[in-house]
Coordinates of C-alpha atoms in Angstrom, one line a residue:
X1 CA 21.6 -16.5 1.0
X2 CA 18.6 -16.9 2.9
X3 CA 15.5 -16.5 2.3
X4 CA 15.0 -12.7 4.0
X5 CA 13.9 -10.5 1.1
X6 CA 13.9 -6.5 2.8
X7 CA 12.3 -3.9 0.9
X8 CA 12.7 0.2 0.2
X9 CA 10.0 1.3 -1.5
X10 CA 10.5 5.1 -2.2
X11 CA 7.8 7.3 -4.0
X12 CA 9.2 9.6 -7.0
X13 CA 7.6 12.5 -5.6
X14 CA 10.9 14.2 -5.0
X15 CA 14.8 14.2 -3.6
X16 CA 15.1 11.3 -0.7
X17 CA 15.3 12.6 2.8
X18 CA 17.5 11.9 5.0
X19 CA 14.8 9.6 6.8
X20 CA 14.3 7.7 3.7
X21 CA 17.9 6.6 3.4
X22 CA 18.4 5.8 7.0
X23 CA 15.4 3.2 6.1
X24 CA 17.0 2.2 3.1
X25 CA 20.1 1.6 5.4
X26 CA 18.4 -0.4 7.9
X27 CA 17.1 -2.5 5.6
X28 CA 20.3 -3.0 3.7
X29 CA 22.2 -3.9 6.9
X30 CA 19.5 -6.0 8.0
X31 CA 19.6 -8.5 4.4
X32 CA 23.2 -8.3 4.6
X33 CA 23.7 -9.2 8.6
X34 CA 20.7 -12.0 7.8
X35 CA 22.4 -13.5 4.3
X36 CA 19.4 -12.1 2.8
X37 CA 18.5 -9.7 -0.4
X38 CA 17.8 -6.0 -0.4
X39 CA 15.1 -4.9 -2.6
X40 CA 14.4 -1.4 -4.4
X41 CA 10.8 -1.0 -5.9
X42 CA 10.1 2.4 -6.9
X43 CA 6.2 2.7 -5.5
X44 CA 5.0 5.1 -8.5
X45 CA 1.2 4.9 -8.1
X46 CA 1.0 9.0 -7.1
X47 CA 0.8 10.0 -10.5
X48 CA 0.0 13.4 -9.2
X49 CA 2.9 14.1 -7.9
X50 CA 5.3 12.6 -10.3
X51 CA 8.8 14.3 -10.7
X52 CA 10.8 13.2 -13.4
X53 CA 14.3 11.8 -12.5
X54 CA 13.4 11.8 -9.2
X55 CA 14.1 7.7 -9.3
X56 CA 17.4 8.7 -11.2
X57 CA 18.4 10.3 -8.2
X58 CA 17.4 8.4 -5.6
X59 CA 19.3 5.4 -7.4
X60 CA 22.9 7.9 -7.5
X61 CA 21.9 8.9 -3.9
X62 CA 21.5 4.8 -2.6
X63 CA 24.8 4.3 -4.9
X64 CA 26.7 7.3 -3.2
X65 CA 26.1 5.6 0.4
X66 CA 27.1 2.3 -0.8
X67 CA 23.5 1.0 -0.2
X68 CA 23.4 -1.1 -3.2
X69 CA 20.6 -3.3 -4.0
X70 CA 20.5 -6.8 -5.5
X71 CA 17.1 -6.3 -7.7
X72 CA 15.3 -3.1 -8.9
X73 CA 14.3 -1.3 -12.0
X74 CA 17.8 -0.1 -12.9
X75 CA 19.4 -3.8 -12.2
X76 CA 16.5 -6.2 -13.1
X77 CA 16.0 -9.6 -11.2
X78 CA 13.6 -12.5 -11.4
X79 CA 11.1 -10.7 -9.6
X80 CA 10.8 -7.4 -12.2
X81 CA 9.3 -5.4 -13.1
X82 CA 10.0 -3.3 -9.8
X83 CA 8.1 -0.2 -10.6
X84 CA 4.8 -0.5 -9.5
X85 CA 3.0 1.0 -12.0
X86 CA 4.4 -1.8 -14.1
X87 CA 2.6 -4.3 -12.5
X88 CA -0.7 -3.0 -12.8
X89 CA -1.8 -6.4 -14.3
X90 CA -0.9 -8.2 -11.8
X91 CA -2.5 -5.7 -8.6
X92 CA -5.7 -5.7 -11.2
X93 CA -6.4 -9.5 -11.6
X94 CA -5.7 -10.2 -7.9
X95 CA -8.4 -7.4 -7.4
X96 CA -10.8 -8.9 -9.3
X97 CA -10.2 -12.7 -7.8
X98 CA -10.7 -11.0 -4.4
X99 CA -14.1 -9.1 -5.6
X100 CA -15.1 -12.4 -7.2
X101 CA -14.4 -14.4 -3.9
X102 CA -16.0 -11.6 -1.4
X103 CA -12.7 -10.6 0.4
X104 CA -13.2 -6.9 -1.4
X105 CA -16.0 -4.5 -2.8
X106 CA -16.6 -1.0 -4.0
X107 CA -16.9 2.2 -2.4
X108 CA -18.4 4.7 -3.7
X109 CA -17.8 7.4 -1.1
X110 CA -16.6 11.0 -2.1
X111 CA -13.5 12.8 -0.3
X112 CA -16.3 14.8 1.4
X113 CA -18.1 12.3 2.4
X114 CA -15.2 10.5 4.1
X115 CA -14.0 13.8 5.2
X116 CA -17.4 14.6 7.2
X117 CA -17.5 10.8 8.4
X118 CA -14.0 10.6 10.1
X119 CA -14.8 14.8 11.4
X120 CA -18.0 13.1 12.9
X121 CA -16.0 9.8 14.5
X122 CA -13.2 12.6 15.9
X123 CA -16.3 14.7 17.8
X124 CA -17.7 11.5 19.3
X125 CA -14.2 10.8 20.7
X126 CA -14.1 7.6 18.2
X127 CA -11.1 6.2 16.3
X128 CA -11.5 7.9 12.5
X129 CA -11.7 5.1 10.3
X130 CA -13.5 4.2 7.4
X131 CA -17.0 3.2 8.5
X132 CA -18.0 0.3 5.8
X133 CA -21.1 1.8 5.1
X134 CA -20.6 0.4 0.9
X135 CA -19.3 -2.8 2.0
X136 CA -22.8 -4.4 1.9
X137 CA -24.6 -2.6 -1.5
X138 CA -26.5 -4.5 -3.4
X139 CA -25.6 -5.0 -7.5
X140 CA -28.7 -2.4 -7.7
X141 CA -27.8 0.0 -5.5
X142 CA -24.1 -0.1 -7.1
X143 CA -25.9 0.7 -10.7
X144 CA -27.1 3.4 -9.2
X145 CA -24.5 5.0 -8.1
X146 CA -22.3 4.2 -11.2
X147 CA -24.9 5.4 -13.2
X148 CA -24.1 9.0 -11.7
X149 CA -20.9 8.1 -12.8
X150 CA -19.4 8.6 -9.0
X151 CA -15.5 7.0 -9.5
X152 CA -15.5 3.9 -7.0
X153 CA -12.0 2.2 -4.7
X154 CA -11.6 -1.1 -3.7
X155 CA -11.3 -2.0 -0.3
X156 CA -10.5 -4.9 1.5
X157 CA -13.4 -6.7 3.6
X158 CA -11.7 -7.4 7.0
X159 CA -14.4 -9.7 9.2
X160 CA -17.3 -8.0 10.8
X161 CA -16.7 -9.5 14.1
X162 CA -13.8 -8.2 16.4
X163 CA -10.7 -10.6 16.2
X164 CA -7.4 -11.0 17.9
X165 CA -5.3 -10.1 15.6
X166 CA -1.3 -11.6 16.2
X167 CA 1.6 -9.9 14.0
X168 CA 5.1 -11.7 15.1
X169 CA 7.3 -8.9 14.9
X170 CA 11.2 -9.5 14.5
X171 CA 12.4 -7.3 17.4
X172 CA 9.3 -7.0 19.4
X173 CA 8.1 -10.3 19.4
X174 CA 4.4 -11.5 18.9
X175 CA 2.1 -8.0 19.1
X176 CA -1.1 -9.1 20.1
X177 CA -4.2 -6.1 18.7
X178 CA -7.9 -6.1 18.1
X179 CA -9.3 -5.6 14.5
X180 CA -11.2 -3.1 15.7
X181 CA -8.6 -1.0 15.4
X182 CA -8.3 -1.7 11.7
X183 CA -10.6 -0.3 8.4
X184 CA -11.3 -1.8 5.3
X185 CA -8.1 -0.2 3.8
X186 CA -7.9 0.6 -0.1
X187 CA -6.5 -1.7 -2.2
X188 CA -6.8 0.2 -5.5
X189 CA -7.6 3.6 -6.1
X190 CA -10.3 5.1 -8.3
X191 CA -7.5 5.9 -10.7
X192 CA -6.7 2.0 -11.2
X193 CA -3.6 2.5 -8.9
X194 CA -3.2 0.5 -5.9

């Protein structure tokens, strides 16, 4: 086999669509035409909206339509666990290494505040992103706003200055874009899920 790991990554948040297990097909006949492995992790970090069995079905569904794959939660592998919210560990310390080394920090913004920031970009005729106005607060002003017990994310801290940005892309080939197209995305949510 070589060394071409594909991924499905399904949410239990419901019955698969029929879009989903196209993707899941895709990938599947992408490992298998490349010798490579076809991975299922169940990406459970919605807690919200959580159905049970819904990864019981997904797994018949994937069996039904023969796209069977060589590690998950049901079959194991050396790369388990393959639920996500098992691996919580794992997401957390590489959090903390990237908050000790500067590559991440809190937010404190509210869902209003973010809501009335990316309403303000969208009147100005601006891309709505994420602004970064928490990306430099110092440990004081962080105190303070924990001490009004405001629930904090981790985002990533993508450089300040604009940077050509290359992706080489499989079918399309190197995609050239500008960072400035790109927030500081969360990495793990106030509720300690990535």
């Amino acid at each position: 086999m070589s060394g071409i790991r594909v991924r499905f990554a399904p949410s239990p948040t419901g019955e698969l669509h029929v879009g989903g297990l196209r993707t899941a097909l895709f990938n599947y006949l992408f490992a298998r035409n490349q010798g490579g492995q076809f991975i299922l992790r169940i990406e459970d970090t919605d807690q919200a909206r959580f159905v049970e069995r819904a990864e019981q079905r997904l797994i018949e569904l994937l069996t039904w339509a023969g796209v069977l794959p060589d590690e998950g939660p049901h079959i194991g592998g050396p790369h388990a666990p393959y639920r996500q919210s098992e691996r919580l560990a794992l997401y957390h310390a590489a959090v903390e290494r990237l908050l000790a080394q500067g590559h991440a920090y809190r937010c404190y913004c509210t869902p209003d505040e973010l809501e009335l920031m990316r309403r303000e970009q969208m009147a100005r005729g601006e891309l709505a992103k994420y602004d970064g106005r928490h990306r430099n607060l110092t440990p004081p002003q962080r105190a303070a706003l924990e001490a009004e017990g405001r629930p904090s994310v981790v985002r990533m801290r993508l450089p300040e200055r604009e940077e050509q940005v290359a992706v080489d892309d499989l079918i399309r080939g190197r995609v050239l874009f500008s960072s400035a197209q790109l927030d500081d995305q969360v990495l793990l949510k106030s509720d300690g899920f990535p």
